[in-house]
mmCIF file of C-alpha atoms and ligand atoms in Angstrom:
data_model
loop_
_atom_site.group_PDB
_atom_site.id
_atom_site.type_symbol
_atom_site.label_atom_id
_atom_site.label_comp_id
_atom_site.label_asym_id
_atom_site.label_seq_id
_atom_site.Cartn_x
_atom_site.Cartn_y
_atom_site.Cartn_z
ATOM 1 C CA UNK K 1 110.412 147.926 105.851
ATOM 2 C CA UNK K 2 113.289 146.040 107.503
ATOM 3 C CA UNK K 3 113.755 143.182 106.813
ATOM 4 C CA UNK K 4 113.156 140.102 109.720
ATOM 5 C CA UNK K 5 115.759 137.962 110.429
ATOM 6 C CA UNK K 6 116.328 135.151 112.931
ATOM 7 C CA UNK K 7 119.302 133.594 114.936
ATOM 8 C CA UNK K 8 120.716 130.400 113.877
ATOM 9 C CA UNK K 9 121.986 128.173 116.747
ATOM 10 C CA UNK K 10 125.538 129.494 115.909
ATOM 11 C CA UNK K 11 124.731 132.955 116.526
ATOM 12 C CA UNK K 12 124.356 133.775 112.782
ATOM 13 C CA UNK K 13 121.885 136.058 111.499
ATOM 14 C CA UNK K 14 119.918 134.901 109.124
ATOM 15 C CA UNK K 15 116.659 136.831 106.774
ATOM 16 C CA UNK K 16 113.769 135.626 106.974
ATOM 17 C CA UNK K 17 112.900 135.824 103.105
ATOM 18 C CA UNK K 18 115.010 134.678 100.712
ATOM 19 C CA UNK K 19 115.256 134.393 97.330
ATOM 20 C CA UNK K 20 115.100 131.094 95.497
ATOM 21 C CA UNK K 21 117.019 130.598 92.237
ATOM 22 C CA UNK K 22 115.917 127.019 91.033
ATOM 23 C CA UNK K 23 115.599 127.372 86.800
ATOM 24 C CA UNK K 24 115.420 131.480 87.886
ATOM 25 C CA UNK K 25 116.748 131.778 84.399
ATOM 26 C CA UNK K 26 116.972 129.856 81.330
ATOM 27 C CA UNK K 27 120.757 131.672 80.485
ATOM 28 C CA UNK K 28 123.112 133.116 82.656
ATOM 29 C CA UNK K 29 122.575 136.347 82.004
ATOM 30 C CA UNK K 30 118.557 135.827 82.977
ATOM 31 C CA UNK K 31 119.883 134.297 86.211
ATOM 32 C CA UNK K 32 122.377 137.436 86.615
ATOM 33 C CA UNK K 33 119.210 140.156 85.571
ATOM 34 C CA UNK K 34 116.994 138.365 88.372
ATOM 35 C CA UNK K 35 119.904 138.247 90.822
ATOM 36 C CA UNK K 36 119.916 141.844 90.132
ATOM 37 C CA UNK K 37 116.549 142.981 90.674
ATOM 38 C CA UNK K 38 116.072 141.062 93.859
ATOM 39 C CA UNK K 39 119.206 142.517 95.568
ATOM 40 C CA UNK K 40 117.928 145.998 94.095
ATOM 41 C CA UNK K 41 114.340 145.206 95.967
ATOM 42 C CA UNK K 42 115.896 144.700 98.881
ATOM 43 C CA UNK K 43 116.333 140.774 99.015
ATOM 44 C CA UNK K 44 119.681 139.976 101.467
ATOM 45 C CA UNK K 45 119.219 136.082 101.014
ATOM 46 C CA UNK K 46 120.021 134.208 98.117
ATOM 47 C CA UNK K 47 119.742 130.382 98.043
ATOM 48 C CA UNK K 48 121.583 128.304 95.592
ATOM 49 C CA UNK K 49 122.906 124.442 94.554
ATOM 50 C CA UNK K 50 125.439 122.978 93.243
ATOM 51 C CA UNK K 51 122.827 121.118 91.256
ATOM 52 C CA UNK K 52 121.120 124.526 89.890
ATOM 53 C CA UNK K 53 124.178 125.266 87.890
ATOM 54 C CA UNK K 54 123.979 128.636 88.406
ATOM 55 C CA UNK K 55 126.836 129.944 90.747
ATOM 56 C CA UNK K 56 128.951 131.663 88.471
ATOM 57 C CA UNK K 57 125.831 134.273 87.364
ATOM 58 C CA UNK K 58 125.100 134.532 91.097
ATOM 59 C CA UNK K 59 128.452 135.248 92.499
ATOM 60 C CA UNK K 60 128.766 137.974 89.744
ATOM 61 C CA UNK K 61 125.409 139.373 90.458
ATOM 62 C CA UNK K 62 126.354 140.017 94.067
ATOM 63 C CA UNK K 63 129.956 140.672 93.296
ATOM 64 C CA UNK K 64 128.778 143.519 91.601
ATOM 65 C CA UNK K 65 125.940 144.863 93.125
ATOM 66 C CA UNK K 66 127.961 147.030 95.274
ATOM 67 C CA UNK K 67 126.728 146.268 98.002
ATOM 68 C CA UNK K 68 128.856 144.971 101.117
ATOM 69 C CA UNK K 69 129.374 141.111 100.823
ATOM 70 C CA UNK K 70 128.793 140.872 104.505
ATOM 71 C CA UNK K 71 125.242 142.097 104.264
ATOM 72 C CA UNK K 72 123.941 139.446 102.002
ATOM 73 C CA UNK K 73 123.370 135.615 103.329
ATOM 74 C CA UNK K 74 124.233 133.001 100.605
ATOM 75 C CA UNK K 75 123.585 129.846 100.805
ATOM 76 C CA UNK K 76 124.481 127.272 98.407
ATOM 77 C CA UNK K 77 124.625 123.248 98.471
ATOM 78 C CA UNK K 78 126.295 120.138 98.588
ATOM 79 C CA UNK K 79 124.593 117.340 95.365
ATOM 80 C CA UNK K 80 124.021 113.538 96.073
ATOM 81 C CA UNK K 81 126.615 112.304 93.205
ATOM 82 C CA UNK K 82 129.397 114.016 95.566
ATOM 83 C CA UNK K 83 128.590 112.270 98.277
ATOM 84 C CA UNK K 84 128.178 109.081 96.733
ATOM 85 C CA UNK K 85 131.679 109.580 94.708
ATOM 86 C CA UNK K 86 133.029 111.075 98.489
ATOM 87 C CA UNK K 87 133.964 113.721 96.954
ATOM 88 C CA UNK K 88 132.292 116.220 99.672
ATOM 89 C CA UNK K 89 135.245 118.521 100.122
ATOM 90 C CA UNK K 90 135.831 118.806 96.232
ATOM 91 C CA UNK K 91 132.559 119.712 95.809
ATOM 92 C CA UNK K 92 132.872 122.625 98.644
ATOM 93 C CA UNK K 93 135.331 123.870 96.627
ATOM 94 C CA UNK K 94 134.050 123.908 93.129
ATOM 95 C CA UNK K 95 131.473 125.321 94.250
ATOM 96 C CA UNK K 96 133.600 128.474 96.479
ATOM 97 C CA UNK K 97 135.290 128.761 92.892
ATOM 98 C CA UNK K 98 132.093 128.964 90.732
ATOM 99 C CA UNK K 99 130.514 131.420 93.106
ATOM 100 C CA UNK K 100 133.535 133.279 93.632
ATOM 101 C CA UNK K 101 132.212 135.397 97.175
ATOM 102 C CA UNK K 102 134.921 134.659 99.255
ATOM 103 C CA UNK K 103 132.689 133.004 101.785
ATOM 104 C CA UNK K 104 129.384 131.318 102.133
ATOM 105 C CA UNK K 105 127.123 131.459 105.021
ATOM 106 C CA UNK K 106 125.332 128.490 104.847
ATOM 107 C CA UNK K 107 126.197 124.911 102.987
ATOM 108 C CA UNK K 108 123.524 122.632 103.193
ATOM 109 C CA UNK K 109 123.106 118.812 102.539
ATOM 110 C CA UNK K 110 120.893 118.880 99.386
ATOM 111 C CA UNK K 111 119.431 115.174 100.221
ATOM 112 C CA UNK K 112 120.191 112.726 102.140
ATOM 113 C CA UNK K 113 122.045 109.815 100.300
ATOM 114 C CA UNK K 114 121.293 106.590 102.017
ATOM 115 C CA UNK K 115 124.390 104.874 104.319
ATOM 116 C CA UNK K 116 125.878 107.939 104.530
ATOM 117 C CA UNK K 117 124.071 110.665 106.511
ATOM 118 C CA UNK K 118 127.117 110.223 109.528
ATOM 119 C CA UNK K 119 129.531 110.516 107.652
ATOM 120 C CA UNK K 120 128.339 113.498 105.137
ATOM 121 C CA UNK K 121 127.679 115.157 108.510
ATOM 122 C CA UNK K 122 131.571 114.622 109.703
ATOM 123 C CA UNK K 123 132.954 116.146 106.215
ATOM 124 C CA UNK K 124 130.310 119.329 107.143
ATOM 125 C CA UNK K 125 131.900 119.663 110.192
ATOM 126 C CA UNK K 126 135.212 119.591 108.722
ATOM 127 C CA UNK K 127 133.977 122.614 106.127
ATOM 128 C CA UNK K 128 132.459 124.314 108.977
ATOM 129 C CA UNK K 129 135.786 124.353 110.915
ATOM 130 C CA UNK K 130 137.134 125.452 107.944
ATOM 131 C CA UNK K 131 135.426 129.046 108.278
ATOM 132 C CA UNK K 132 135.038 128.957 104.571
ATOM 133 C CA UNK K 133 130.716 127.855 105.882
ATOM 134 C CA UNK K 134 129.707 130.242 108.445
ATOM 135 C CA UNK K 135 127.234 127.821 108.912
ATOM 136 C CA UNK K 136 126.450 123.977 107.820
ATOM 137 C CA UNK K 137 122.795 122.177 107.732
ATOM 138 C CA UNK K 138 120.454 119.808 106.134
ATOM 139 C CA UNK K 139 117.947 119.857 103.254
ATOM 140 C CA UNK K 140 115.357 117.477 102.559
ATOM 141 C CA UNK K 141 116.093 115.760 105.686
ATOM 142 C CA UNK K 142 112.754 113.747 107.638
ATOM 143 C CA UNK K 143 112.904 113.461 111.093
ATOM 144 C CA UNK K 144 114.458 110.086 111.080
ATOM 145 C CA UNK K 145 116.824 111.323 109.073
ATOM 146 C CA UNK K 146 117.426 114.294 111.547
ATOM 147 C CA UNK K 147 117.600 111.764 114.768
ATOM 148 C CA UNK K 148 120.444 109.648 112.927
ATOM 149 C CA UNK K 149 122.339 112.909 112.543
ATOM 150 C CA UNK K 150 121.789 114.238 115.690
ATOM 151 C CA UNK K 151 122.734 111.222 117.918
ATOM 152 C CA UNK K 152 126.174 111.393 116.337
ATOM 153 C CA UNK K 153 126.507 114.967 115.050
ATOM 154 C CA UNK K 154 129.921 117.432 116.971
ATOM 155 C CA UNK K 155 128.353 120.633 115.643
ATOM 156 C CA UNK K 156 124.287 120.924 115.359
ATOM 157 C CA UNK K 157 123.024 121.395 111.845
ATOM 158 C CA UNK K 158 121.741 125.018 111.955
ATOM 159 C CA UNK K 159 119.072 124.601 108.820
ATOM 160 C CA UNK K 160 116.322 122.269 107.751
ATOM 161 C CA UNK K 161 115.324 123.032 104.203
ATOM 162 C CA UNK K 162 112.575 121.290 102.830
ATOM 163 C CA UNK K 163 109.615 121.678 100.422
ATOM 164 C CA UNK K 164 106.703 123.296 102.882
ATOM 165 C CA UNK K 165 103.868 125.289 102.156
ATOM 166 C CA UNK K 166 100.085 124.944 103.415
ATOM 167 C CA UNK K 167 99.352 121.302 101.521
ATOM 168 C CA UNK K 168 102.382 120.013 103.246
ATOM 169 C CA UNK K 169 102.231 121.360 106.754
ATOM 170 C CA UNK K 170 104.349 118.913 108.503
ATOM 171 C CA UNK K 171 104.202 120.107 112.156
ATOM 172 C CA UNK K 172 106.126 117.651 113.216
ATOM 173 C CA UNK K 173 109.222 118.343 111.933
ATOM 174 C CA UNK K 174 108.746 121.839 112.609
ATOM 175 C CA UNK K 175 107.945 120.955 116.502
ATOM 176 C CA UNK K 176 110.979 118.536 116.527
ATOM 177 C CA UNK K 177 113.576 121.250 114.607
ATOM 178 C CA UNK K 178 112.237 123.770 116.947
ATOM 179 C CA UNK K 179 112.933 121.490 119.911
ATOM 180 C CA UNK K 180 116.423 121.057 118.690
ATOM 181 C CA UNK K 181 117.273 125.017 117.982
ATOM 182 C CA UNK K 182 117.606 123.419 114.100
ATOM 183 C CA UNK K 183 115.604 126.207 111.721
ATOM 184 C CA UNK K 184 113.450 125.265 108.884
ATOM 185 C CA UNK K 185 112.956 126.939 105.810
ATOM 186 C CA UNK K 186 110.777 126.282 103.428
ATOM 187 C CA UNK K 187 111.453 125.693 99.919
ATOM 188 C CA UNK K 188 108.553 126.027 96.955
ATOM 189 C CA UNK K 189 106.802 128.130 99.771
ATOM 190 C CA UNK K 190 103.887 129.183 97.253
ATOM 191 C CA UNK K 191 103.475 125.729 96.238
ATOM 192 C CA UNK K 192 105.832 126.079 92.930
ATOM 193 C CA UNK K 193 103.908 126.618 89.748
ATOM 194 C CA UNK K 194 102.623 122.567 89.861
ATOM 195 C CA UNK K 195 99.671 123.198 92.271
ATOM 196 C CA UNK K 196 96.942 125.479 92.179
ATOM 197 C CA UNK K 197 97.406 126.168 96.156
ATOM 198 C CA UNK K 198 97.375 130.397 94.861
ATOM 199 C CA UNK K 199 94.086 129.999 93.666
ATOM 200 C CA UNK K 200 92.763 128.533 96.644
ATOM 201 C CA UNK K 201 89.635 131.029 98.221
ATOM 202 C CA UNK K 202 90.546 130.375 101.973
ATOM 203 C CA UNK K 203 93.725 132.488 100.609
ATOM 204 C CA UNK K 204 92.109 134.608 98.678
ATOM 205 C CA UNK K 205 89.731 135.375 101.357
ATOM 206 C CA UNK K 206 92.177 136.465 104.461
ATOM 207 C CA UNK K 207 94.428 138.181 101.687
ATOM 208 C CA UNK K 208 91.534 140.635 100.941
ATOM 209 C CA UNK K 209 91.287 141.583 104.606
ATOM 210 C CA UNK K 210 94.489 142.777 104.737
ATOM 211 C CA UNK K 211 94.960 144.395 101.230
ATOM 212 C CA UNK K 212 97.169 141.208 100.452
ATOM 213 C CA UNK K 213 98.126 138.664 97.525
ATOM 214 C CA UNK K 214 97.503 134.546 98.397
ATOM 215 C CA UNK K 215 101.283 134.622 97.699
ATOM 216 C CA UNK K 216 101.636 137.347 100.579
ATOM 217 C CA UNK K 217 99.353 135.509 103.160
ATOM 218 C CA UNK K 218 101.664 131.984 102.165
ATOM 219 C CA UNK K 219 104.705 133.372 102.820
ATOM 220 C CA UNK K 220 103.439 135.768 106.386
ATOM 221 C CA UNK K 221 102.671 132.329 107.084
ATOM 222 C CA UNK K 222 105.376 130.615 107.018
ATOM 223 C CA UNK K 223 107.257 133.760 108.664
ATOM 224 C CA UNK K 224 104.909 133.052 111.597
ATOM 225 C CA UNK K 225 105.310 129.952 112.295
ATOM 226 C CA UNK K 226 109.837 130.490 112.524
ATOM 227 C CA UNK K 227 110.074 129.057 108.795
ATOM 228 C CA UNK K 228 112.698 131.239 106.711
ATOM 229 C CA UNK K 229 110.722 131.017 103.207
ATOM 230 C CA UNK K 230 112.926 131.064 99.882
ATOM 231 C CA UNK K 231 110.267 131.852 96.865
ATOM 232 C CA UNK K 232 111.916 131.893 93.226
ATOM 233 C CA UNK K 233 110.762 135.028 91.318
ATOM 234 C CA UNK K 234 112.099 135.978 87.952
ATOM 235 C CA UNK K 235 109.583 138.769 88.029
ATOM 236 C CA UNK K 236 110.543 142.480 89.844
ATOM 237 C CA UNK K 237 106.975 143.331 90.665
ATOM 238 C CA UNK K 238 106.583 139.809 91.893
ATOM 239 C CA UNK K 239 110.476 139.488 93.806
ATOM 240 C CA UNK K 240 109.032 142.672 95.279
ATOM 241 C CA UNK K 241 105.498 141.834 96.261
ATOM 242 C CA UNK K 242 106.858 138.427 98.332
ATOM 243 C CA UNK K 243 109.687 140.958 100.347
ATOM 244 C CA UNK K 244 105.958 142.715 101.037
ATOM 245 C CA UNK K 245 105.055 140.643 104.632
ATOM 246 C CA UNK K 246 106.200 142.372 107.065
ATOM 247 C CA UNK K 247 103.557 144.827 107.512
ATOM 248 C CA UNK K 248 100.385 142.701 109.009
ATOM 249 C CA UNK K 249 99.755 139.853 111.282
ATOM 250 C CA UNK K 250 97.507 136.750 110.855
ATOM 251 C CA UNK K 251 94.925 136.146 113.439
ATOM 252 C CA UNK K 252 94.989 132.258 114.908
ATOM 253 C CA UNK K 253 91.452 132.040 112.849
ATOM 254 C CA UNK K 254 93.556 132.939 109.783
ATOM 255 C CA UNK K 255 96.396 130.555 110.494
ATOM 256 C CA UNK K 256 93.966 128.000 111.108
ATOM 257 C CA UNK K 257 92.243 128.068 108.036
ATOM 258 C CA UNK K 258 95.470 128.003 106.238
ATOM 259 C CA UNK K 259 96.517 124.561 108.147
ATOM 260 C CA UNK K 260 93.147 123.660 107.196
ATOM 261 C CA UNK K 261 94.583 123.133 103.144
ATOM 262 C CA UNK K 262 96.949 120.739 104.578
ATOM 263 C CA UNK K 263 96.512 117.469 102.332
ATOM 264 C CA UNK K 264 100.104 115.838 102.941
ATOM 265 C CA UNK K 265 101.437 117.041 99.385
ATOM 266 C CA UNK K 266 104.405 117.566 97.970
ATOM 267 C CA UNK K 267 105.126 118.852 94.471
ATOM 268 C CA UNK K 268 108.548 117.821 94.663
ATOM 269 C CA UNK K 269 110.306 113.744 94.911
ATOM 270 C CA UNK K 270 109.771 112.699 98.941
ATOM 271 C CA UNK K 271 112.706 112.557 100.308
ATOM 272 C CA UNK K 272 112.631 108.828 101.181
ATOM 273 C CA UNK K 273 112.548 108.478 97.254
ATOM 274 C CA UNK K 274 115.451 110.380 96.084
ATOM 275 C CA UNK K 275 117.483 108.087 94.164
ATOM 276 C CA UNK K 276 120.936 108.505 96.197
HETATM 277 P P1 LIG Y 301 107.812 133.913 88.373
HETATM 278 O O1 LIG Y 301 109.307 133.665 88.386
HETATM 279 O O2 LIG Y 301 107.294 134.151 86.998
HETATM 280 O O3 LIG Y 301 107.404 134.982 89.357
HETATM 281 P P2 LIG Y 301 109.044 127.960 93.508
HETATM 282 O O4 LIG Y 301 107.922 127.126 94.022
HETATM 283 O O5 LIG Y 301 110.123 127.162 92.886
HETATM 284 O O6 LIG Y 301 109.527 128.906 94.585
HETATM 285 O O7 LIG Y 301 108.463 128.832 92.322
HETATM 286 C C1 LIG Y 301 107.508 129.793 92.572
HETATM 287 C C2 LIG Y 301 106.680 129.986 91.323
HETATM 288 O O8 LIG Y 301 105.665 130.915 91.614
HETATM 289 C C3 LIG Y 301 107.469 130.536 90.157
HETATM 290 O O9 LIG Y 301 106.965 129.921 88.995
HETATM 291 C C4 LIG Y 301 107.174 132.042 90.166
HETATM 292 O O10 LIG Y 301 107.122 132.522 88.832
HETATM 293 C C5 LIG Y 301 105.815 132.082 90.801
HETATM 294 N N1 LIG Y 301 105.636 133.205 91.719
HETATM 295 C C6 LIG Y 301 106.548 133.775 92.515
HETATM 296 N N2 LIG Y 301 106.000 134.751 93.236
HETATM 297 C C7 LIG Y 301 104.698 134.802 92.916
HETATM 298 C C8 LIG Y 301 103.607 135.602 93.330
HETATM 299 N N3 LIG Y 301 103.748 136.556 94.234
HETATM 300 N N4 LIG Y 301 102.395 135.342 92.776
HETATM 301 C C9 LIG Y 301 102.238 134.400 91.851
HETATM 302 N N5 LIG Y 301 103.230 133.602 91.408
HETATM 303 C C10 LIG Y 301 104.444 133.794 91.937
#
């Protein structure tokens, strides 16, 4: 089944489904097995941090997986002490060095650091035009976050990437990124291992209809709705089961009943919190 992909505002490709590596792997050489397996079940979208500390296993993972650099989207990201040091363009570079890929398609802002979401954005810019990004964008950004940016911003962040899944719905930044070409993708898309939301019956319900996991019907959701979803799997059976969407459709019933869970929850720090 091909996979879907979707156009960023720049005219760059990107897949739908990606893989998330957040504590993938307790050693390198777990994160380099699960790096691995994913590219060998047909994930073409691997999503790093700086903070994750993992580059070096993933950059030899893909390095070596023979298959054409140019084929798999990597995205890595720029950490909050960087910023607040100004270090933004070392911290591009370490991390080009750690992963060691040449290039990276996407560099995100991991949070936003208070006082300094203008001028973050004009050191992006400057790694953009660098061609070492093929494309720059935001994590963890709230809309009010987004309209600072974007009043001041030379080149349009291409990405929102925030924690999103059916008890944190938040249509409205998914209305306003949509109304500004800016994709979102969701991270902890099955709700990370801290909330039951897999065990919930509405889930369990429209998966049976369809011969599908809760995990599956999440994640078709998301892919829906224009979110790129980035679940972590350590697992083959499981890495392969979540590249498994792309074969049925949700009815509007369905989709309902999944916005239905929404409770406003977050497993993760709110991004008004973060400590930058
Ligand atoms: P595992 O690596 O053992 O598969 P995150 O929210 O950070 O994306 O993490 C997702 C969590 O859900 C991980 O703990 C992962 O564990 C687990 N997981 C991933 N895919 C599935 C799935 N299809 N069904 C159940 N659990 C899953």
């Amino acid at each position: 089944m091909k996979m879907e992909c979707t156009l960023l505002n720049n005219g760059i490709e990107i897949p739908m489904l990606g893989l998330g590596t957040y504590k993938i792997g307790k050693t390198d050489e777990d994160v380099y097995n699960a790096i691995r397996t994913a590219l060998d079940v047909g994930y073409r979208h691997i999503d790093t941090a700086a903070l994750y500390a993992n580059e070096v296993p993933i950059g030899k993972a893909i390095r070596e997986s023979g298959i054409p650099r140019e084929d798999i989207f990597v995205t890595t990201k720029l950490w909050g002490n960087d910023v607040v040091k100004d270090e933004v363009p070392q911290a591009f570079d370490r991390s080009m060095q750690l992963l060691n890929i040449g290039y990276v398609d996407l560099y995100l802002v991991h949070w936003p650091v208070k006082g300094k979401l203008v001028s973050t954005w004009r050191e992006m810019e400057k790694i953009y035009a660098s061609d070492k990004a093929k494309a720059i964008g935001l994590s963890n950004h709230l809309l009010h976050h987004l309209e600072e940016i974007l009043d001041e911003a030379n080149v349009l962040p291409t990405v929102n990437q925030v924690e999103m899944h059916p008890y944190v719905v938040l249509d409205d930044l998914v209305d306003f990124c949509a109304d500004n070409t800016i994709v979102c993708e969701a991270w902890s898309p099955l709700g990370s291992n801290k909330a039951p939301l897999l065990e919930e019956k509405i889930l369990k319900e429209i998966g049976e209809k369809y011969g599908k996991s809760p995990a599956q019907v999440v994640l078709r959701w998301n892919i829906e709705r224009g979110v790129v979803a980035i679940p972590k799997s350590s697992n083959k059976e499981r890495q392969a089961a979540n590249l498994n969407i792309f074969d049925f459709k949700l009815t509007p019933e369905d989709v309902q009943l999944i916005n239905s869970l929404d409770k406003n929850y977050r497993t993760g720090i709110h991004p008004d919190e973060i400590g930058f």
